[in-house]
Short mmCIF file of C-alpha atoms in Angstrom, two decimals:
data_model
loop_
_atom_site.label_atom_id
_atom_site.label_comp_id
_atom_site.label_asym_id
_atom_site.label_seq_id
_atom_site.Cartn_x
_atom_site.Cartn_y
_atom_site.Cartn_z
CA UNK E 28 0.00 0.00 0.00
CA UNK E 29 1.19 3.52 -0.75
CA UNK E 30 -1.15 5.23 1.68
CA UNK E 31 1.43 6.00 4.33
CA UNK E 32 3.74 7.71 1.83
CA UNK E 33 0.86 9.96 0.81
CA UNK E 34 0.08 10.66 4.45
CA UNK E 35 3.73 11.52 5.07
CA UNK E 36 3.61 13.91 2.18
CA UNK E 37 0.43 15.55 3.44
CA UNK E 38 2.03 15.86 6.88
CA UNK E 39 5.06 17.57 5.36
CA UNK E 40 2.85 19.97 3.40
CA UNK E 41 0.70 20.90 6.36
CA UNK E 42 3.73 21.24 8.60
CA UNK E 43 5.44 23.44 6.02
CA UNK E 44 2.44 25.73 5.69
CA UNK E 45 1.61 25.86 9.39
CA UNK E 46 4.22 28.60 9.82
CA UNK E 47 3.46 32.22 8.91
CA UNK E 48 6.98 32.99 7.66
CA UNK E 49 6.99 29.89 5.47
CA UNK E 50 3.61 30.80 3.98
CA UNK E 51 5.01 34.22 3.18
CA UNK E 52 8.09 32.70 1.56
CA UNK E 53 5.88 30.44 -0.57
CA UNK E 54 3.88 33.44 -1.81
CA UNK E 55 7.07 35.26 -2.74
CA UNK E 56 8.77 32.38 -4.54
CA UNK E 57 5.59 31.46 -6.43
CA UNK E 58 5.60 34.99 -7.81
CA UNK E 59 9.20 34.58 -8.99
CA UNK E 60 12.67 33.40 -8.23
CA UNK E 61 14.26 34.85 -5.09
CA UNK E 62 17.73 34.37 -3.69
CA UNK E 63 17.72 33.05 -0.16
CA UNK E 64 19.73 36.05 0.98
CA UNK E 65 17.17 38.44 -0.55
CA UNK E 66 14.42 36.54 1.27
CA UNK E 67 16.38 36.76 4.51
CA UNK E 68 16.33 40.57 4.30
CA UNK E 69 12.54 40.54 4.40
CA UNK E 70 12.29 38.96 7.80
CA UNK E 71 13.34 39.97 11.25
CA UNK E 72 15.34 36.82 11.86
CA UNK E 73 18.75 35.38 11.15
CA UNK E 74 19.86 34.23 7.70
CA UNK E 75 20.26 30.75 9.17
CA UNK E 76 16.65 30.75 10.41
CA UNK E 77 15.36 31.75 6.95
CA UNK E 78 17.56 29.09 5.38
CA UNK E 79 15.98 26.56 7.68
CA UNK E 80 12.47 27.63 6.64
CA UNK E 81 13.48 27.35 2.99
CA UNK E 82 14.79 23.83 3.65
CA UNK E 83 11.45 22.77 5.19
CA UNK E 84 9.59 24.11 2.14
CA UNK E 85 12.02 22.36 -0.17
CA UNK E 86 11.49 19.01 1.58
CA UNK E 87 7.72 19.46 1.28
CA UNK E 88 8.11 20.03 -2.48
CA UNK E 89 6.75 23.57 -2.33
CA UNK E 90 9.87 25.17 -3.73
CA UNK E 91 13.02 24.13 -5.51
CA UNK E 92 16.46 25.63 -5.28
CA UNK E 93 19.23 26.10 -7.80
CA UNK E 94 22.70 27.47 -7.32
CA UNK E 95 24.08 30.37 -9.31
CA UNK E 96 27.61 31.16 -8.17
CA UNK E 97 27.45 31.65 -4.45
CA UNK E 98 23.75 32.33 -4.39
CA UNK E 99 20.92 29.86 -3.79
CA UNK E 100 17.86 30.82 -5.84
CA UNK E 101 14.46 29.54 -4.72
CA UNK E 102 11.42 29.12 -6.98
CA UNK E 103 7.92 28.07 -6.02
CA UNK E 104 7.09 24.63 -7.36
CA UNK E 105 3.34 24.17 -7.23
CA UNK E 106 3.58 21.68 -10.09
CA UNK E 107 5.55 19.40 -7.82
CA UNK E 108 2.77 19.62 -5.28
CA UNK E 109 0.28 18.49 -7.88
CA UNK E 110 2.40 15.57 -8.94
CA UNK E 111 0.96 12.61 -10.74
CA UNK E 112 1.29 10.56 -7.57
CA UNK E 113 -0.98 12.79 -5.57
CA UNK E 114 -3.51 12.87 -8.37
CA UNK E 115 -3.58 9.08 -8.57
CA UNK E 116 -4.18 9.05 -4.83
CA UNK E 117 -7.24 11.19 -5.31
CA UNK E 118 -8.47 8.84 -8.03
CA UNK E 119 -7.97 6.04 -5.51
CA UNK E 120 -10.30 7.86 -3.10
CA UNK E 121 -12.92 8.10 -5.82
CA UNK E 122 -12.65 4.36 -6.38
CA UNK E 123 -12.83 3.55 -2.69
CA UNK E 124 -16.08 5.49 -2.54
CA UNK E 125 -17.53 3.70 -5.56
CA UNK E 126 -16.54 0.29 -4.27
CA UNK E 127 -18.04 0.85 -0.83
CA UNK E 128 -21.27 2.02 -2.47
CA UNK E 129 -21.23 -1.11 -4.66
CA UNK E 130 -20.75 -3.20 -1.57
CA UNK E 131 -23.80 -1.61 0.05
CA UNK E 132 -25.89 -1.97 -3.10
CA UNK E 133 -24.94 -5.65 -3.44
CA UNK E 134 -25.80 -6.24 0.22
CA UNK E 135 -29.18 -4.54 -0.28
CA UNK E 136 -29.86 -6.67 -3.37
CA UNK E 137 -29.01 -9.73 -1.36
CA UNK E 138 -31.28 -8.83 1.56
CA UNK E 139 -34.26 -8.01 -0.62
CA UNK E 140 -33.63 -11.08 -2.75
CA UNK E 141 -33.89 -9.21 -6.02
CA UNK E 142 -32.03 -10.19 -9.11
CA UNK E 143 -29.86 -7.66 -10.88
CA UNK E 144 -32.40 -6.99 -13.59
CA UNK E 145 -35.53 -6.46 -11.57
CA UNK E 146 -34.76 -3.68 -9.15
CA UNK E 147 -34.35 -0.60 -11.31
CA UNK E 148 -36.80 1.14 -9.01
CA UNK E 149 -36.52 -0.25 -5.50
CA UNK E 150 -39.71 1.51 -4.39
CA UNK E 151 -41.73 -0.70 -6.73
CA UNK E 152 -40.61 -3.98 -5.25
CA UNK E 153 -43.28 -6.37 -3.98
CA UNK N 15 -12.61 -3.89 3.50
CA UNK N 16 -13.59 -4.81 -0.04
CA UNK N 17 -10.62 -2.95 -1.60
CA UNK N 18 -7.75 -5.41 -1.35
CA UNK N 19 -5.04 -3.82 -3.48
CA UNK N 20 -4.12 -0.52 -5.09
CA UNK N 21 -1.32 -0.22 -7.64
CA UNK N 22 -0.24 3.10 -9.07
CA UNK N 23 2.16 3.30 -11.98
CA UNK N 24 3.34 6.89 -12.16
CA UNK N 25 5.09 6.51 -15.52
CA UNK N 26 2.10 5.17 -17.40
CA UNK N 27 -0.39 7.10 -15.22
CA UNK N 28 -2.23 3.85 -14.56
CA UNK N 29 -4.14 2.97 -11.44
CA UNK N 30 -5.28 -0.58 -10.75
CA UNK N 31 -7.77 -1.21 -7.96
CA UNK N 32 -8.65 -4.72 -6.80
CA UNK N 33 -11.80 -5.29 -4.77
CA UNK N 34 -13.57 -8.38 -3.43
CA UNK N 35 -17.35 -8.37 -3.40
CA UNK N 36 -19.56 -10.85 -1.55
CA UNK N 37 -21.75 -11.45 -4.60
CA UNK N 38 -21.34 -13.48 -7.79
CA UNK N 39 -19.94 -11.82 -10.95
CA UNK N 40 -23.40 -11.83 -12.55
CA UNK N 41 -24.68 -9.61 -9.78
CA UNK N 42 -21.69 -7.25 -9.94
CA UNK N 43 -22.13 -7.09 -13.70
CA UNK N 44 -25.77 -6.27 -13.10
CA UNK N 45 -24.77 -2.98 -11.51
CA UNK N 46 -22.88 -1.90 -14.63
CA UNK N 47 -25.59 -3.17 -16.95
CA UNK N 48 -28.37 -1.27 -15.19
CA UNK N 49 -28.05 2.53 -15.48
CA UNK N 50 -30.29 3.11 -12.46
CA UNK N 51 -27.95 0.99 -10.34
CA UNK N 52 -24.81 2.45 -11.86
CA UNK N 53 -26.05 5.91 -10.89
CA UNK N 54 -26.12 4.83 -7.28
CA UNK N 55 -22.42 3.97 -7.23
CA UNK N 56 -20.72 6.11 -9.88
CA UNK N 57 -20.88 9.64 -8.56
CA UNK N 58 -20.24 10.50 -4.93
CA UNK N 59 -23.28 11.65 -2.94
CA UNK N 60 -22.26 15.28 -3.51
CA UNK N 61 -22.16 14.74 -7.31
CA UNK N 62 -24.86 12.21 -8.24
CA UNK N 63 -24.58 10.71 -11.71
CA UNK N 64 -27.33 10.47 -14.30
CA UNK N 65 -26.83 8.05 -17.19
CA UNK N 66 -28.67 9.20 -20.29
CA UNK N 67 -27.72 6.72 -23.02
CA UNK N 68 -26.54 3.40 -21.72
CA UNK N 69 -25.77 0.02 -23.22
CA UNK N 70 -23.01 -2.41 -22.42
CA UNK N 71 -22.50 -3.61 -25.98
CA UNK N 72 -19.45 -3.29 -28.24
CA UNK N 73 -19.44 0.00 -30.11
CA UNK N 74 -22.11 1.55 -27.89
CA UNK N 75 -21.77 5.09 -26.65
CA UNK N 76 -22.77 5.69 -23.05
CA UNK N 77 -23.42 9.26 -21.91
CA UNK N 78 -23.79 10.58 -18.41
CA UNK N 79 -23.47 13.69 -16.34
CA UNK N 80 -22.78 14.40 -12.72
CA UNK N 81 -24.52 17.24 -10.94
CA UNK N 82 -22.54 19.28 -8.44
CA UNK N 83 -23.89 20.84 -5.25
CA UNK N 84 -24.43 24.18 -7.02
CA UNK N 85 -26.22 22.56 -9.94
CA UNK N 86 -23.24 22.56 -12.27
CA UNK N 87 -23.25 19.62 -14.66
CA UNK N 88 -20.16 17.64 -15.60
CA UNK N 89 -20.65 15.54 -18.72
CA UNK N 90 -18.91 12.36 -19.72
CA UNK N 91 -19.07 9.61 -22.31
CA UNK N 92 -17.91 6.03 -22.60
CA UNK N 93 -17.26 4.19 -25.82
CA UNK N 94 -17.57 0.49 -25.17
CA UNK N 95 -14.94 -1.57 -26.96
CA UNK N 96 -15.02 -5.21 -25.84
CA UNK N 97 -17.67 -6.98 -23.79
CA UNK N 98 -17.41 -10.47 -22.31
CA UNK N 99 -20.39 -10.71 -19.98
CA UNK N 100 -20.05 -11.14 -17.01
CA UNK N 101 -16.24 -11.33 -17.00
CA UNK N 102 -14.93 -8.11 -18.47
CA UNK N 103 -15.52 -5.01 -20.48
CA UNK N 104 -13.21 -2.35 -21.85
CA UNK N 105 -14.07 1.21 -22.73
CA UNK N 106 -12.71 4.66 -23.39
CA UNK N 107 -13.88 7.41 -21.10
CA UNK N 108 -13.94 11.05 -22.15
CA UNK N 109 -15.46 14.40 -21.34
CA UNK N 110 -18.65 15.88 -22.69
CA UNK N 111 -20.17 19.34 -22.63
CA UNK N 112 -23.45 20.23 -20.94
CA UNK N 113 -25.37 18.84 -23.94
CA UNK N 114 -23.38 15.59 -23.66
CA UNK N 115 -21.50 16.19 -26.89
CA UNK N 116 -17.95 14.81 -26.63
CA UNK N 117 -15.26 17.40 -26.08
CA UNK N 118 -12.72 16.37 -28.71
CA UNK N 119 -9.90 18.40 -27.25
CA UNK N 120 -10.27 16.75 -23.85
CA UNK N 121 -8.20 13.71 -22.96
CA UNK N 122 -9.52 10.16 -23.01
CA UNK N 123 -8.70 7.36 -20.57
CA UNK N 124 -8.53 3.65 -21.34
CA UNK N 125 -10.32 1.36 -18.92
CA UNK N 126 -10.47 -2.39 -18.35
CA UNK N 127 -12.90 -3.80 -15.78
CA UNK N 128 -12.57 -7.51 -14.95
CA UNK N 129 -14.75 -9.67 -12.73
CA UNK N 130 -13.64 -13.17 -11.69
CA UNK N 131 -15.61 -15.62 -9.58
CA UNK N 132 -14.05 -16.49 -6.22
CA UNK N 133 -15.14 -18.79 -3.40
CA UNK N 134 -16.92 -16.01 -1.60
CA UNK N 135 -18.05 -13.96 -4.56
CA UNK N 136 -16.24 -11.77 -7.07
CA UNK N 137 -12.79 -10.34 -7.44
CA UNK N 138 -13.03 -7.13 -9.46
CA UNK N 139 -9.95 -5.54 -11.02
CA UNK N 140 -10.33 -2.01 -12.35
CA UNK N 141 -7.55 -0.58 -14.50
CA UNK N 142 -7.62 3.00 -15.74
CA UNK N 143 -4.86 4.57 -17.81
CA UNK N 144 -4.81 8.32 -18.25
CA UNK N 145 -3.22 9.86 -21.31
CA UNK N 146 -1.43 12.64 -19.45
CA UNK N 147 -1.14 14.44 -16.15
CA UNK N 148 -3.64 16.93 -17.58
CA UNK N 149 -6.11 14.12 -18.14
CA UNK N 150 -5.78 13.12 -14.51
CA UNK N 151 -6.29 16.68 -13.36
CA UNK N 152 -9.42 16.99 -15.48
CA UNK N 153 -10.90 13.88 -13.94
CA UNK N 154 -10.35 15.42 -10.53
CA UNK N 155 -11.62 18.83 -11.64
CA UNK N 156 -14.82 17.21 -12.81
CA UNK N 157 -15.90 17.30 -9.22
CA UNK N 158 -15.71 13.62 -8.51
CA UNK N 159 -13.50 13.95 -5.46
CA UNK N 160 -14.70 12.20 -2.37
CA UNK N 161 -15.01 13.92 0.97
CA UNK N 162 -11.49 13.00 1.97
CA UNK N 163 -9.67 15.18 -0.50
CA UNK N 164 -5.96 15.46 -0.07
CA UNK N 165 -4.15 18.38 1.41
CA UNK N 166 -3.05 19.36 -2.08
CA UNK N 167 -6.30 21.02 -3.08
CA UNK N 168 -6.66 22.86 0.17
CA UNK N 169 -3.17 24.23 -0.20
CA UNK N 170 -3.92 25.18 -3.76
CA UNK N 171 -7.03 27.05 -2.69
CA UNK N 172 -5.10 28.67 0.11
CA UNK N 173 -2.41 29.89 -2.25
CA UNK N 174 -4.98 31.13 -4.73
CA UNK N 175 -6.67 33.17 -2.01
CA UNK N 176 -3.39 34.50 -0.63
#
């Protein structure tokens, strides 16, 4: 089962966005590429603290970093968030819903003793 | 739980769901063959499905729409390819406009549904292959998400509102 990996990912996303500074960083880097040092100037905290926030966002897949010379440039990566994996997980939820409804419908058919072809309108039975 | 296995192949964008039902294949097939039954299982309670044209025969075109909480309609079509009652059927699944005309520019998924008799009932294996990541997103955008949507959408909405 892949469920726990998806849960881990959701945990990382929620954790990443549970912090006001990190939400602000995400807004900025989704609007365009920012160097980590430029980001650090925006906040009343140490460069190391901002770096740490950027690292949390990077692990959650909300931004990606590239190096240019001595600078680390961060870009928002919402496409990574909507990866194929997460979309397939949502499809899985759709299927789980359908299958549980099928299960209920089959159980109802069984209890009322109808055959598959005769119960188009259950209110007309008997 | 009736769902016994879920396989996701990221590269081919294929999801395979295996489920065990406590009813014979004929009865499981009966749900797909009867549009009034299919409506009860296809759309989630928030987006009930209505099948308009329906026939499980090769070459047949099935049309349906789902109705969202605000009355918005999401159309879809199936084109049935192979039918081996009550063991399997294959079909292509695409999008339709509000008048149930196929949207040619929209992606199409390939689907294989198999039903095998087991001691206790039926093992169903559902395989859906989506042409692209965009196709997947459209399926989700159609409003078919269950109550337990992932964090992704909430974050998306949050960022959009920010």
